[in-house]
């Protein structure tokens, strides 16, 4: 049961949620849906990787189940965990009158299982978008676990058996490419490299997200941000920062971006002193 009918359908429905997707984003999202393959989105910070998953969820009326990855994330947080407290209570309550086998079967049953995001997403019968965010931050062992889940859409629980997805979720994995992901994981996914948008698209994004901004202002903001990205900065401004800048200028009642305003609000786009100094020099604001 595909969620999208054509590539244009993807673009239009994402746009209706405020997410403006270019050709490659719309095409890859369409294919991920059609082929029921996880979508791995890699790219610099703040280019719209996480937002894509959220937008797909809104556009398709699906629920977003999110697994935020971090160093040390383990199976108990990602997949499932037994509810120890409840198991203990059950065992204590039946200390005298039940046979051990019976108690054992009971405490390793459904009622004592705590779903974590991966299992929860697989078990849902309703449309689901599973966002596995910042997968490059998790340890390598986590990738092994993801492999099983993402290739067969199933989870084996030794005490319970194998749980297979009733309905495959639309899976989005994001990565900042802080490390190379395993070939095995990549092979199971469709790959999308997301980069900064064209100035034209970024202007549309700004106007969609900050409708109060004057067109001329949006254009100046985007032109300046594009110039900043061209400098060799430690941290180039992202789309999120372009949007914040436009919001700031609207809040300050500016409908034009002059040198003084740029200098006064540079902290919204560049969050590093060396970068700010470099920008002031390069844009001749000093
Ligand atoms: N194509 C787009 N259309 C509309 N808004 C966008 C688009 N891309 C990005 N944005 C805006 O940029 C913000 C940042 O995007 P997002 O949080 O998805 O970045 P990210 O790539 O996940 O960054 P990080 O790697 O830091 O997590 C979003 O909140 C959204 O408002
Ligand atoms: Mg993100």
GROMACS .gro file of N, CA and C in nm, residues 4 9 21 56 70 90 95 110 128 133 149 164 175 184 233 252 268 282:
model
   54
    4UNK      N    1   0.250   0.729  -0.165
    4UNK     CA    2   0.256   0.833  -0.267
    4UNK      C    3   0.229   0.775  -0.405
    9UNK      N    4   0.351   1.394  -0.669
    9UNK     CA    5   0.263   1.381  -0.553
    9UNK      C    6   0.345   1.399  -0.424
   21UNK      N    7   1.081   2.020  -0.125
   21UNK     CA    8   1.177   1.919  -0.168
   21UNK      C    9   1.215   1.940  -0.314
   56UNK      N   10   0.726   1.374   0.594
   56UNK     CA   11   0.664   1.256   0.533
   56UNK      C   12   0.553   1.205   0.625
   70UNK      N   13   2.271   0.775   2.003
   70UNK     CA   14   2.380   0.840   2.076
   70UNK      C   15   2.479   0.731   2.114
   90UNK      N   16   0.538  -0.997   4.021
   90UNK     CA   17   0.463  -1.117   3.981
   90UNK      C   18   0.522  -1.240   4.051
   95UNK      N   19   0.476  -1.657   4.506
   95UNK     CA   20   0.585  -1.737   4.561
   95UNK      C   21   0.543  -1.876   4.606
  110UNK      N   22   0.396  -1.121   2.685
  110UNK     CA   23   0.362  -0.987   2.634
  110UNK      C   24   0.346  -0.879   2.740
  128UNK      N   25   0.318   0.426   0.972
  128UNK     CA   26   0.422   0.471   1.064
  128UNK      C   27   0.545   0.518   0.988
  133UNK      N   28   1.740   0.863   1.400
  133UNK     CA   29   1.808   0.990   1.381
  133UNK      C   30   1.954   0.984   1.428
  149UNK      N   31   1.667  -0.575   1.185
  149UNK     CA   32   1.536  -0.510   1.181
  149UNK      C   33   1.505  -0.458   1.041
  164UNK      N   34   0.716  -1.024   1.351
  164UNK     CA   35   0.733  -0.971   1.216
  164UNK      C   36   0.639  -0.853   1.195
  175UNK      N   37   2.224   1.082   0.900
  175UNK     CA   38   2.363   1.078   0.944
  175UNK      C   39   2.434   1.207   0.904
  184UNK      N   40   2.722  -0.306   0.490
  184UNK     CA   41   2.603  -0.391   0.504
  184UNK      C   42   2.479  -0.306   0.529
  233UNK      N   43   3.457   2.861   0.646
  233UNK     CA   44   3.424   2.880   0.788
  233UNK      C   45   3.431   2.746   0.860
  252UNK      N   46   1.284   4.251   1.423
  252UNK     CA   47   1.345   4.384   1.436
  252UNK      C   48   1.282   4.484   1.340
  268UNK      N   49   2.328   3.533   1.495
  268UNK     CA   50   2.218   3.440   1.467
  268UNK      C   51   2.262   3.334   1.364
  282UNK      N   52   3.545   3.956   0.513
  282UNK     CA   53   3.512   3.918   0.375
  282UNK      C   54   3.396   3.998   0.317
   0.00000   0.00000   0.00000
